[in-house]
Tab-separated table of C-alpha atoms in Angstrom:
chain	number	residue	atom	x	y	z
A	14	MET	CA	0.000	0.000	0.000
A	15	LYS	CA	2.809	2.367	0.867
A	16	LYS	CA	4.503	1.761	-2.479
A	17	THR	CA	1.239	2.488	-4.295
A	18	ILE	CA	0.797	5.785	-2.444
A	19	ASN	CA	4.384	6.797	-3.180
A	20	PHE	CA	3.878	5.948	-6.831
A	21	ASP	CA	0.700	8.065	-6.956
A	22	VAL	CA	2.465	10.989	-5.292
A	23	CYS	CA	5.337	10.763	-7.765
A	24	SER	CA	2.875	10.702	-10.648
A	25	TYR	CA	1.149	13.869	-9.438
A	26	LEU	CA	4.493	15.580	-8.833
A	27	LEU	CA	5.620	14.731	-12.362
A	28	LEU	CA	2.347	16.118	-13.698
A	29	ALA	CA	2.874	19.361	-11.783
A	30	LEU	CA	6.462	19.538	-13.046
A	31	SER	CA	5.209	19.058	-16.621
A	32	CYS	CA	2.843	22.017	-16.175
A	33	VAL	CA	5.728	24.165	-14.907
A	34	ILE	CA	7.865	23.169	-17.895
A	35	LEU	CA	5.001	23.938	-20.287
A	36	ALA	CA	4.588	27.358	-18.662
A	37	ALA	CA	8.303	28.033	-19.055
A	38	LEU	CA	8.263	26.969	-22.710
A	39	SER	CA	5.268	29.206	-23.351
A	40	TYR	CA	7.003	32.116	-21.635
A	41	TYR	CA	10.255	31.791	-23.594
A	42	GLN	CA	8.633	31.046	-26.972
A	43	PRO	CA	9.927	33.865	-29.233
A	44	LYS	CA	7.768	35.885	-31.588
A	45	ILE	CA	8.014	34.603	-35.152
A	46	SER	CA	6.312	34.958	-38.509
A	47	ASP	CA	2.640	35.985	-38.103
A	48	ASP	CA	3.311	37.427	-34.624
A	49	TRP	CA	5.267	40.302	-36.116
A	50	TYR	CA	2.660	40.834	-38.827
A	51	MET	CA	-0.080	41.123	-36.209
A	52	ILE	CA	2.012	43.565	-34.175
A	53	TRP	CA	2.549	45.629	-37.309
A	54	THR	CA	-1.186	45.733	-38.079
A	55	ILE	CA	-1.938	46.837	-34.503
A	56	SER	CA	0.616	49.643	-34.738
A	57	ASN	CA	-1.108	50.913	-37.895
A	58	THR	CA	-4.636	51.021	-36.439
A	59	ASN	CA	-6.223	53.343	-33.890
A	60	ASN	CA	-7.734	50.808	-31.511
A	61	VAL	CA	-8.603	47.153	-30.978
A	62	PHE	CA	-11.884	47.349	-32.890
A	63	ASP	CA	-10.248	48.935	-35.934
A	64	ASN	CA	-7.578	46.240	-35.908
A	65	CYS	CA	-10.225	43.477	-35.832
A	66	VAL	CA	-11.973	45.095	-38.800
A	67	SER	CA	-8.669	45.406	-40.672
A	68	VAL	CA	-7.787	41.738	-40.088
A	69	TYR	CA	-11.310	40.663	-41.130
A	70	LYS	CA	-11.100	42.627	-44.374
A	71	ASN	CA	-7.501	41.867	-45.313
A	72	TRP	CA	-6.334	38.659	-43.628
A	73	THR	CA	-8.840	36.155	-42.211
A	74	GLY	CA	-12.332	35.697	-40.832
A	75	ARG	CA	-11.202	33.468	-37.954
A	76	LEU	CA	-12.522	35.195	-34.857
A	77	PRO	CA	-9.912	33.816	-32.378
A	78	VAL	CA	-7.095	35.118	-34.586
A	79	MET	CA	-8.682	38.564	-34.858
A	80	VAL	CA	-9.533	39.009	-31.188
A	81	LEU	CA	-6.446	37.352	-29.727
A	82	SER	CA	-4.005	39.266	-31.911
A	83	SER	CA	-5.776	42.556	-31.216
A	84	PHE	CA	-5.743	42.184	-27.425
A	85	VAL	CA	-2.716	40.033	-26.619
A	86	PHE	CA	-0.213	41.856	-28.806
A	87	SER	CA	-1.481	45.295	-27.769
A	88	HIS	CA	0.385	45.267	-24.417
A	89	PRO	CA	3.300	43.212	-22.981
A	90	PHE	CA	1.339	42.434	-19.791
A	91	TYR	CA	-1.563	40.930	-21.759
A	92	GLU	CA	0.908	38.844	-23.723
A	93	LEU	CA	2.590	37.535	-20.572
A	94	ALA	CA	-0.736	36.713	-18.932
A	95	TYR	CA	-1.922	34.822	-21.981
A	96	ARG	CA	1.289	32.814	-22.257
A	97	ILE	CA	0.672	31.524	-18.721
A	98	PHE	CA	-3.010	30.963	-19.503
A	99	ILE	CA	-2.045	28.445	-22.192
A	100	ILE	CA	-1.745	25.794	-19.454
A	101	VAL	CA	-5.395	26.373	-18.561
A	102	GLU	CA	-6.336	26.048	-22.232
A	103	VAL	CA	-4.622	22.670	-22.526
A	104	PHE	CA	-6.366	21.425	-19.357
A	105	PHE	CA	-9.717	22.726	-20.614
A	106	MET	CA	-9.246	21.038	-23.997
A	107	ILE	CA	-8.453	17.696	-22.356
A	108	SER	CA	-11.413	18.072	-19.975
A	109	LEU	CA	-13.843	18.707	-22.841
A	110	ALA	CA	-12.505	15.724	-24.763
A	111	TRP	CA	-12.809	13.638	-21.593
A	112	TYR	CA	-16.458	14.631	-21.200
A	113	CYS	CA	-17.175	13.739	-24.829
A	114	ALA	CA	-15.553	10.366	-24.178
A	115	VAL	CA	-17.084	9.314	-20.842
A	116	GLY	CA	-20.257	11.381	-20.585
A	117	LYS	CA	-21.977	11.439	-17.205
A	118	SER	CA	-19.046	9.855	-15.367
A	119	PHE	CA	-17.066	13.015	-16.152
A	120	LEU	CA	-17.457	14.231	-12.555
A	121	ASN	CA	-16.130	11.026	-10.996
A	122	PHE	CA	-13.168	12.075	-8.804
A	123	SER	CA	-12.122	8.678	-7.501
A	124	THR	CA	-8.431	7.803	-7.594
A	125	VAL	CA	-8.864	5.472	-10.561
A	126	ALA	CA	-10.918	8.054	-12.472
A	127	VAL	CA	-8.351	10.812	-11.849
A	128	GLN	CA	-5.503	8.577	-12.964
A	129	SER	CA	-7.492	7.606	-16.071
A	130	PHE	CA	-8.038	11.290	-16.813
A	131	ILE	CA	-4.311	11.995	-16.485
A	132	LEU	CA	-3.448	9.090	-18.773
A	133	PHE	CA	-6.069	10.266	-21.247
A	134	GLY	CA	-4.566	13.759	-21.153
A	135	MET	CA	-1.092	12.385	-21.824
A	136	LEU	CA	-2.366	10.512	-24.888
A	137	ILE	CA	-4.184	13.594	-26.171
A	138	TRP	CA	-1.027	15.665	-25.694
A	139	LEU	CA	1.081	13.130	-27.598
A	140	ALA	CA	-1.515	13.047	-30.390
A	141	LEU	CA	-1.389	16.826	-30.931
A	142	PRO	CA	0.541	17.655	-34.108
A	143	VAL	CA	3.510	20.065	-34.005
A	144	ARG	CA	2.884	21.254	-30.436
A	145	SER	CA	5.542	23.963	-30.693
A	146	GLU	CA	3.382	25.640	-33.361
A	147	THR	CA	-0.181	24.700	-32.423
A	148	VAL	CA	0.064	25.236	-28.640
A	149	VAL	CA	2.832	27.550	-27.397
A	150	TRP	CA	3.281	29.754	-30.474
A	151	LEU	CA	0.865	32.647	-29.940
A	152	SER	CA	-0.373	33.005	-33.517
A	153	GLY	CA	-0.543	29.237	-33.911
A	154	ASN	CA	-2.383	28.967	-30.598
A	155	SER	CA	-5.164	31.246	-31.841
A	156	ALA	CA	-5.331	29.479	-35.197
A	157	TYR	CA	-5.312	25.877	-33.927
A	158	LEU	CA	-5.655	25.268	-30.169
A	159	LEU	CA	-8.454	27.764	-29.497
A	160	PRO	CA	-10.580	26.527	-32.430
A	161	VAL	CA	-10.192	22.959	-31.145
A	162	ILE	CA	-11.430	24.095	-27.711
A	163	PHE	CA	-14.428	25.879	-29.205
A	164	GLY	CA	-15.197	22.885	-31.418
A	165	LEU	CA	-15.020	20.467	-28.483
A	166	PHE	CA	-17.187	22.815	-26.423
A	167	TYR	CA	-19.794	22.772	-29.198
A	168	MET	CA	-19.698	18.965	-29.273
A	169	ALA	CA	-19.870	18.737	-25.474
A	170	CYS	CA	-22.855	21.109	-25.334
A	171	SER	CA	-24.549	19.152	-28.126
A	172	LYS	CA	-23.988	15.899	-26.277
A	173	LEU	CA	-25.320	17.374	-23.022
A	174	LEU	CA	-28.425	18.897	-24.603
A	175	LEU	CA	-29.283	15.888	-26.766
A	176	GLU	CA	-28.920	13.426	-23.888
A	177	ALA	CA	-30.840	15.558	-21.379
A	178	LYS	CA	-33.939	13.647	-20.258
A	179	THR	CA	-35.585	16.601	-18.503
A	180	SER	CA	-36.102	20.141	-19.781
A	181	ILE	CA	-34.882	23.118	-17.774
A	182	GLY	CA	-37.165	25.893	-16.545
A	183	LEU	CA	-38.219	28.845	-18.652
A	184	MET	CA	-36.145	31.415	-16.752
A	185	ALA	CA	-33.031	29.212	-16.788
A	186	SER	CA	-33.555	28.590	-20.497
A	187	ILE	CA	-33.799	32.313	-21.246
A	188	LEU	CA	-30.575	32.949	-19.332
A	189	THR	CA	-28.673	30.169	-21.107
A	190	LEU	CA	-29.824	30.929	-24.672
A	191	PRO	CA	-27.411	33.872	-25.251
A	192	PHE	CA	-24.535	31.792	-23.861
A	193	LEU	CA	-25.349	28.831	-26.113
A	194	PHE	CA	-25.669	31.090	-29.151
A	195	LEU	CA	-22.285	32.644	-28.337
A	196	MET	CA	-20.620	29.240	-27.908
A	197	GLY	CA	-22.043	28.067	-31.218
A	198	PHE	CA	-20.911	31.290	-32.888
A	199	LEU	CA	-17.371	30.923	-31.519
A	200	ALA	CA	-17.148	27.348	-32.810
A	201	GLY	CA	-18.477	28.284	-36.242
A	202	SER	CA	-16.200	31.302	-36.635
A	203	SER	CA	-13.050	29.642	-35.289
A	204	GLN	CA	-11.656	27.635	-38.205
A	205	GLU	CA	-12.726	26.012	-41.475
A	206	GLN	CA	-11.708	22.486	-40.384
A	207	ILE	CA	-13.678	22.858	-37.154
A	208	ILE	CA	-16.753	23.779	-39.200
A	209	VAL	CA	-16.432	20.547	-41.200
A	210	ALA	CA	-15.909	18.435	-38.061
A	211	CYS	CA	-18.864	19.983	-36.220
A	212	VAL	CA	-21.147	19.698	-39.264
A	213	ILE	CA	-20.342	15.992	-39.625
A	214	TYR	CA	-20.880	15.488	-35.897
A	215	SER	CA	-24.252	17.272	-36.037
A	216	LEU	CA	-25.411	15.413	-39.157
A	217	ILE	CA	-24.672	12.037	-37.555
A	218	ASN	CA	-26.556	13.038	-34.395
A	219	HIS	CA	-29.534	14.215	-36.443
A	220	TYR	CA	-29.493	11.040	-38.519
A	221	GLN	CA	-29.566	8.912	-35.377
A	222	ARG	CA	-32.439	10.995	-34.007
A	223	PHE	CA	-34.266	10.692	-37.323
A	224	ARG	CA	-33.919	6.896	-37.293
A	225	LEU	CA	-35.286	6.783	-33.757
A	226	LYS	CA	-38.082	9.188	-34.756
A	227	ASN	CA	-37.452	11.557	-31.853
A	228	LEU	CA	-36.339	14.768	-33.583
A	229	ARG	CA	-39.220	16.585	-31.896
A	230	SER	CA	-37.765	15.829	-28.482
A	231	ILE	CA	-34.732	18.056	-29.136
A	232	SER	CA	-34.872	21.129	-26.897
A	233	ILE	CA	-34.875	24.739	-28.097
A	234	ASN	CA	-31.502	25.183	-26.374
A	235	TYR	CA	-29.852	22.827	-28.844
A	236	TRP	CA	-31.381	24.615	-31.831
A	237	ILE	CA	-30.103	27.958	-30.523
A	238	LEU	CA	-26.617	26.437	-30.220
A	239	LEU	CA	-26.897	25.167	-33.795
A	240	ILE	CA	-28.144	28.522	-35.119
A	241	GLY	CA	-25.225	30.284	-33.432
A	242	PHE	CA	-22.844	27.817	-35.048
A	243	PHE	CA	-24.158	28.429	-38.563
A	244	VAL	CA	-24.166	32.213	-38.066
A	245	GLY	CA	-20.528	31.964	-36.960
A	246	ALA	CA	-19.673	29.788	-39.964
A	247	LEU	CA	-21.286	32.352	-42.274
A	248	PHE	CA	-19.287	35.103	-40.533
A	249	LEU	CA	-16.052	33.189	-41.198
A	250	ILE	CA	-16.771	32.173	-44.786
A	251	ALA	CA	-17.970	35.655	-45.794
A	252	ALA	CA	-14.800	37.399	-44.542
A	253	PRO	CA	-13.256	39.479	-47.384
A	254	GLY	CA	-9.794	38.729	-46.017
A	255	ASN	CA	-10.129	35.059	-47.000
A	256	TYR	CA	-10.501	35.976	-50.652
A	257	VAL	CA	-7.801	38.626	-50.523
A	258	ARG	CA	-5.324	35.931	-49.527
A	259	LEU	CA	-6.682	33.451	-52.080
A	260	SER	CA	-6.208	35.984	-54.854
A	261	VAL	CA	-2.427	35.886	-54.469
A	262	MET	CA	-2.093	32.119	-54.970
A	263	ASP	CA	-3.517	29.467	-57.254
A	264	ALA	CA	-5.811	27.103	-55.399
A	265	PRO	CA	-5.364	23.389	-56.279
A	266	GLY	CA	-8.288	21.613	-57.917
A	267	LEU	CA	-10.416	19.002	-56.177
A	268	ILE	CA	-8.864	16.145	-58.158
A	269	ASP	CA	-5.340	17.315	-57.262
A	270	ILE	CA	-6.278	17.458	-53.581
A	271	ALA	CA	-7.779	13.958	-53.733
A	272	LYS	CA	-4.618	12.574	-55.338
A	273	ARG	CA	-2.445	14.132	-52.647
A	274	MET	CA	-4.597	12.766	-49.824
A	275	ILE	CA	-4.629	9.267	-51.341
A	276	LEU	CA	-0.821	9.310	-51.284
A	277	TYR	CA	-0.603	11.114	-47.945
A	278	ILE	CA	-2.787	8.992	-45.637
A	279	PRO	CA	-1.149	5.544	-46.194
A	280	SER	CA	2.385	6.978	-46.031
A	281	ALA	CA	1.759	9.346	-43.100
A	282	PHE	CA	2.723	6.828	-40.413
A	283	PHE	CA	6.148	6.373	-42.005
A	284	GLU	CA	6.790	10.151	-41.932
A	285	ILE	CA	7.139	10.397	-45.704
A	286	GLY	CA	7.021	14.117	-46.380
A	287	THR	CA	5.086	14.877	-43.212
A	288	GLY	CA	7.635	15.047	-40.423
A	289	GLU	CA	6.124	13.808	-37.146
A	290	LEU	CA	2.564	14.711	-38.131
A	291	GLY	CA	1.686	11.371	-39.693
A	292	LYS	CA	2.126	9.243	-36.587
A	293	THR	CA	-0.047	11.586	-34.532
A	294	ILE	CA	-2.856	11.218	-37.098
A	295	TRP	CA	-2.825	7.426	-36.864
A	296	MET	CA	-2.364	7.534	-33.109
A	297	GLY	CA	-5.380	9.814	-32.851
A	298	ILE	CA	-7.457	7.384	-34.943
A	299	LEU	CA	-6.512	4.437	-32.729
A	300	LEU	CA	-7.069	6.486	-29.570
A	301	LEU	CA	-10.569	7.551	-30.632
A	302	PHE	CA	-11.491	3.997	-31.575
A	303	ALA	CA	-10.256	2.694	-28.213
A	304	LEU	CA	-12.238	5.361	-26.365
A	305	PHE	CA	-15.532	4.848	-28.129
A	306	TYR	CA	-15.597	1.103	-28.561
A	307	ASP	CA	-16.131	-1.231	-25.609
A	308	LYS	CA	-16.133	-4.975	-26.179
A	309	GLN	CA	-18.400	-5.413	-23.150
A	310	LEU	CA	-20.957	-3.165	-24.861
A	311	ASP	CA	-20.782	-4.717	-28.318
A	312	LYS	CA	-24.083	-3.258	-29.435
A	313	PRO	CA	-24.980	-1.589	-32.750
A	314	ASP	CA	-25.349	1.866	-31.147
A	315	ASN	CA	-21.944	1.622	-29.498
A	316	VAL	CA	-20.288	0.464	-32.726
A	317	ARG	CA	-21.895	3.321	-34.655
A	318	GLU	CA	-20.567	5.836	-32.117
A	319	ALA	CA	-17.058	4.450	-32.479
A	320	LYS	CA	-17.268	4.676	-36.268
A	321	MET	CA	-18.623	8.212	-36.009
A	322	TRP	CA	-15.506	9.424	-34.188
A	323	LEU	CA	-13.230	7.681	-36.654
């Protein structure tokens, strides 16, 4: 028993040390590439709002990139605070993914559950591609990590609202509707890939509801979340800055993209032309399948859920 306790203590200490190291790496990450461009755009605008409008018209419609660059790069203190806050973002991302994986047992704080959560977080961290660019790099953080958080939050809210067996009161519903609309809007306006992932997730949920003939049981809260998502997606797609950037390069055709992906996916694990990204893709596929498929629950619904995440 004593050895087990000592092992648990060492595990928690190593986890705390990992968080300290991540904070240090975030603090010492230098400004590169898009960071300097964002700083330049801020210096040429009058205020934060004008900078957001300038980025929307000339660079991108991704809301996290616009807002984060406008606020974080406007003052050294804001930048320092956000670099430290990245640890919270990583924890929040893992927590949302954990909820999507285990559902109602999310709030189980037993020793085994906490250790499972830590192990799950380690696997998620290892599955993240190019962490130096997608997590600790400020511009990359706003373009990749934040959209993933918003996308997972949309999926978690969808899961919670669709599985709710009782409806909430009128007053509570009125208070939550603006929040749900905002969360849907943030997910829809975060990134193009997140839009595709959330649309596929929503379509599968609606198809399952349609097969069970219980679409009418979906609460108004879920529809508000969905409306916010599509408004956000329209906000992102309609951004003039997207087309300004596309005008300076030739976009590949659909057939060319399909050919590249056919060659890319099978060879990704062997790091042919992809660096370390390929192994994380296949590791993520295996991780999702392991999470959402239980041999003890070998039922059609459970198998469909596993295939949905793949």
